[in-house]
Amino acid sequence: MTIKDTPEEWEVRATETPFKGNKTSVRTDDVVMPDGSVVRRDYQVHPGSVAVLALDDEGRVLVLRQYRHPVRQKLWEIPAGLLDIPGENPLHAAQRELYEEAHVKAESWRVLTDVYTTPGGCDEAVRIFLARDLSEAEGVRFDVEDEEADMELARVPLDDLVRGVLAGELHNNCLVVGVLSLVAARQGDGLDALRPAEAPWPARPFEA
């Protein structure tokens, strides 16, 4: 048996969008179950996101600390952001986020992993990149606002982040998945065996 996620779409008898926000919305679908019954499913419609695990030459990961109102916590995270432009190349979006949030650029990019953050209640898909060969970006720093104006930046040894994840001290989805995926990749076929930065992404198709 091949362990692999596969596309499938059950019949939708009716759909409506009771809420539309600036970036996301809520959709309600009447979905036909295998036994023929119809059930209502509410879920958040999301444009998708990218995240960047930026690893420097000393084995440290670039992280930032940001207030997240829904969970009422300041979380340590890796740089990330929305795919604001439909069909945007996710690599370009990731490079933009690394510049805007950390004023850093990277010469080496790979796809670390692709995830659905909350597939039971949201269609958000995230591509997490591994960025290496880091250097300070040129040009004017990006003007931040709102929660981002209070962000803290740090470079933390990978092993410290792994310990924090397993101790239940670090909770951000992209940080947790990215850090543990990096460890797995190193212990497996190595970082150079990761997918190229512009590998296909069926969840959010794009033009190279």
Tab-separated table of C-alpha atoms in Angstrom:
chain	number	residue	atom	x	y	z
A	1	MET	CA	0.000	0.000	0.000
A	2	THR	CA	1.303	3.438	-0.933
A	3	ILE	CA	0.995	5.982	1.878
A	4	LYS	CA	0.218	9.124	-0.051
A	5	ASP	CA	-2.503	11.760	0.107
A	6	THR	CA	-4.725	11.739	-2.974
A	7	PRO	CA	-7.145	14.258	-4.506
A	8	GLU	CA	-10.847	13.523	-4.053
A	9	GLU	CA	-13.939	15.694	-4.081
A	10	TRP	CA	-17.344	14.647	-2.765
A	11	GLU	CA	-20.518	16.092	-4.225
A	12	VAL	CA	-21.607	19.488	-2.882
A	13	ARG	CA	-25.361	20.056	-3.138
A	14	ALA	CA	-25.303	23.703	-2.039
A	15	THR	CA	-22.797	26.302	-0.918
A	16	GLU	CA	-22.903	29.762	0.616
A	17	THR	CA	-20.450	32.276	2.079
A	18	PRO	CA	-21.945	33.770	5.261
A	19	PHE	CA	-18.821	35.795	6.099
A	20	LYS	CA	-16.177	37.576	4.019
A	21	GLY	CA	-13.132	39.217	5.630
A	22	ASN	CA	-10.175	41.116	4.258
A	23	LYS	CA	-8.072	38.025	3.641
A	24	THR	CA	-10.238	35.022	4.475
A	25	SER	CA	-13.888	34.015	4.473
A	26	VAL	CA	-16.163	31.323	5.867
A	27	ARG	CA	-17.918	28.924	3.523
A	28	THR	CA	-20.774	26.533	4.250
A	29	ASP	CA	-21.159	23.465	2.010
A	30	ASP	CA	-23.843	20.781	2.002
A	31	VAL	CA	-21.769	17.666	1.320
A	32	VAL	CA	-23.063	14.259	0.242
A	33	MET	CA	-21.696	11.466	2.458
A	34	PRO	CA	-20.906	7.920	1.232
A	35	ASP	CA	-24.241	6.647	2.578
A	36	GLY	CA	-26.158	9.307	0.631
A	37	SER	CA	-26.900	11.579	3.568
A	38	VAL	CA	-26.146	15.288	3.325
A	39	VAL	CA	-24.286	17.121	6.084
A	40	ARG	CA	-23.338	20.752	6.490
A	41	ARG	CA	-19.649	21.637	6.754
A	42	ASP	CA	-18.399	25.113	7.736
A	43	TYR	CA	-14.770	26.007	7.014
A	44	GLN	CA	-12.452	28.932	6.541
A	45	VAL	CA	-11.352	29.727	2.996
A	46	HIS	CA	-7.726	30.851	2.979
A	47	PRO	CA	-5.445	32.094	0.167
A	48	GLY	CA	-2.492	30.020	1.364
A	49	SER	CA	0.793	30.934	3.021
A	50	VAL	CA	4.529	30.542	2.825
A	51	ALA	CA	7.043	30.224	5.667
A	52	VAL	CA	10.829	30.310	5.760
A	53	LEU	CA	13.148	28.319	7.980
A	54	ALA	CA	16.271	30.432	7.546
A	55	LEU	CA	19.380	28.565	8.728
A	56	ASP	CA	22.667	30.452	9.120
A	57	ASP	CA	26.220	29.115	8.858
A	58	GLU	CA	26.402	28.616	12.635
A	59	GLY	CA	23.391	26.281	12.696
A	60	ARG	CA	21.045	28.910	14.090
A	61	VAL	CA	17.473	29.487	12.927
A	62	LEU	CA	16.116	32.981	12.415
A	63	VAL	CA	12.979	33.354	14.539
A	64	LEU	CA	10.701	36.197	15.520
A	65	ARG	CA	8.365	36.727	18.459
A	66	GLN	CA	4.942	38.112	17.672
A	67	TYR	CA	1.647	38.631	19.489
A	68	ARG	CA	-1.170	36.411	18.209
A	69	HIS	CA	-4.512	37.651	19.445
A	70	PRO	CA	-6.656	34.506	18.892
A	71	VAL	CA	-4.484	32.491	21.299
A	72	ARG	CA	-3.552	35.445	23.553
A	73	GLN	CA	0.147	34.655	23.429
A	74	LYS	CA	3.399	35.950	22.039
A	75	LEU	CA	4.695	33.099	19.902
A	76	TRP	CA	8.144	32.398	18.560
A	77	GLU	CA	7.728	31.825	14.832
A	78	ILE	CA	9.653	31.633	11.591
A	79	PRO	CA	9.072	34.348	8.944
A	80	ALA	CA	5.798	33.726	7.129
A	81	GLY	CA	3.077	35.465	5.209
A	82	LEU	CA	0.024	35.147	3.001
A	83	LEU	CA	-0.034	34.434	-0.717
A	84	ASP	CA	-1.696	37.763	-1.389
A	85	ILE	CA	-1.600	37.507	-5.182
A	86	PRO	CA	-3.543	34.629	-6.816
A	87	GLY	CA	-1.139	32.353	-8.680
A	88	GLU	CA	1.932	34.046	-7.178
A	89	ASN	CA	5.117	31.990	-7.228
A	90	PRO	CA	5.498	30.882	-3.588
A	91	LEU	CA	9.291	31.226	-3.742
A	92	HIS	CA	8.949	34.909	-4.601
A	93	ALA	CA	6.487	35.352	-1.742
A	94	ALA	CA	8.879	33.628	0.684
A	95	GLN	CA	11.784	35.806	-0.415
A	96	ARG	CA	9.607	38.867	0.120
A	97	GLU	CA	8.584	37.777	3.621
A	98	LEU	CA	12.186	37.075	4.652
A	99	TYR	CA	13.153	40.545	3.465
A	100	GLU	CA	10.215	42.353	5.030
A	101	GLU	CA	10.237	40.620	8.412
A	102	ALA	CA	13.979	40.107	8.939
A	103	HIS	CA	15.761	42.247	6.301
A	104	VAL	CA	17.658	39.133	5.237
A	105	LYS	CA	18.251	37.480	1.868
A	106	ALA	CA	19.303	33.905	1.063
A	107	GLU	CA	21.211	32.441	-1.858
A	108	SER	CA	20.099	28.814	-1.395
A	109	TRP	CA	16.430	27.786	-1.344
A	110	ARG	CA	14.743	24.383	-1.072
A	111	VAL	CA	11.230	23.180	-0.284
A	112	LEU	CA	11.301	21.745	3.226
A	113	THR	CA	7.693	20.540	3.402
A	114	ASP	CA	4.085	21.330	2.431
A	115	VAL	CA	1.275	21.147	4.972
A	116	TYR	CA	-2.414	21.833	5.502
A	117	THR	CA	-2.548	23.643	8.824
A	118	THR	CA	-6.080	22.681	9.919
A	119	PRO	CA	-7.686	20.476	7.256
A	120	GLY	CA	-10.737	19.755	9.387
A	121	GLY	CA	-11.789	23.394	9.451
A	122	CYS	CA	-9.693	25.436	7.018
A	123	ASP	CA	-8.282	24.966	3.511
A	124	GLU	CA	-5.039	26.853	4.277
A	125	ALA	CA	-2.014	25.284	2.605
A	126	VAL	CA	1.495	26.325	3.659
A	127	ARG	CA	4.765	25.726	1.849
A	128	ILE	CA	7.736	25.851	4.220
A	129	PHE	CA	11.062	26.676	2.587
A	130	LEU	CA	14.590	26.067	3.807
A	131	ALA	CA	16.759	29.129	3.167
A	132	ARG	CA	20.557	29.023	3.567
A	133	ASP	CA	23.588	31.172	2.731
A	134	LEU	CA	22.064	34.134	4.522
A	135	SER	CA	23.201	37.752	4.392
A	136	GLU	CA	21.873	41.167	5.323
A	137	ALA	CA	19.514	42.511	2.669
A	138	GLU	CA	20.309	45.753	0.906
A	139	GLY	CA	18.035	48.766	0.714
A	140	VAL	CA	15.623	50.412	3.102
A	141	ARG	CA	14.007	48.335	5.820
A	142	PHE	CA	10.333	47.549	5.322
A	143	ASP	CA	7.968	49.664	7.421
A	144	VAL	CA	6.080	47.400	9.833
A	145	GLU	CA	2.806	48.141	11.577
A	146	ASP	CA	0.246	46.694	14.000
A	147	GLU	CA	1.465	43.467	15.670
A	148	GLU	CA	4.607	43.395	13.536
A	149	ALA	CA	5.763	46.713	15.012
A	150	ASP	CA	6.307	44.863	18.305
A	151	MET	CA	8.218	41.912	16.842
A	152	GLU	CA	11.497	40.666	18.312
A	153	LEU	CA	14.103	38.949	16.140
A	154	ALA	CA	16.618	36.332	17.265
A	155	ARG	CA	18.860	33.586	15.942
A	156	VAL	CA	18.480	30.419	18.005
A	157	PRO	CA	20.458	27.149	17.752
A	158	LEU	CA	18.394	24.440	16.089
A	159	ASP	CA	18.857	22.046	19.013
A	160	ASP	CA	17.375	24.618	21.408
A	161	LEU	CA	14.282	24.916	19.223
A	162	VAL	CA	13.884	21.142	19.060
A	163	ARG	CA	14.026	20.960	22.851
A	164	GLY	CA	11.457	23.753	23.127
A	165	VAL	CA	9.091	22.005	20.736
A	166	LEU	CA	9.274	18.668	22.541
A	167	ALA	CA	8.937	20.367	25.934
A	168	GLY	CA	5.685	22.008	24.870
A	169	GLU	CA	7.197	25.498	25.070
A	170	LEU	CA	6.981	26.395	21.371
A	171	HIS	CA	3.646	26.076	19.587
A	172	ASN	CA	3.641	27.852	16.241
A	173	ASN	CA	2.663	25.357	13.551
A	174	CYS	CA	5.221	26.408	10.942
A	175	LEU	CA	8.058	26.563	13.448
A	176	VAL	CA	7.253	23.124	14.862
A	177	VAL	CA	6.846	21.480	11.460
A	178	GLY	CA	9.837	23.280	9.971
A	179	VAL	CA	12.239	22.509	12.804
A	180	LEU	CA	11.330	18.822	13.042
A	181	SER	CA	11.348	18.447	9.243
A	182	LEU	CA	14.838	19.926	9.099
A	183	VAL	CA	16.086	17.429	11.672
A	184	ALA	CA	14.458	14.563	9.752
A	185	ALA	CA	15.954	15.741	6.458
A	186	ARG	CA	19.435	15.898	7.949
A	187	GLN	CA	19.100	12.402	9.378
A	188	GLY	CA	17.700	11.084	6.094
A	189	ASP	CA	19.017	11.785	2.604
A	190	GLY	CA	20.454	15.199	3.477
A	191	LEU	CA	19.405	18.779	2.797
A	192	ASP	CA	20.554	18.745	-0.821
A	193	ALA	CA	18.056	15.944	-1.500
A	194	LEU	CA	15.132	18.215	-0.629
A	195	ARG	CA	12.843	19.301	-3.460
A	196	PRO	CA	13.919	22.295	-5.548
A	197	ALA	CA	12.510	25.682	-4.571
A	198	GLU	CA	10.088	25.774	-7.505
A	199	ALA	CA	8.790	22.211	-7.158
A	200	PRO	CA	5.108	21.822	-8.168
A	201	TRP	CA	2.564	22.522	-5.440
A	202	PRO	CA	-0.860	21.096	-6.390
A	203	ALA	CA	-2.533	22.738	-3.370
A	204	ARG	CA	-1.641	26.195	-4.723
A	205	PRO	CA	-0.688	25.940	-8.424
A	206	PHE	CA	1.599	28.682	-9.709
A	207	GLU	CA	3.586	29.723	-12.742
A	208	ALA	CA	7.369	29.475	-12.433
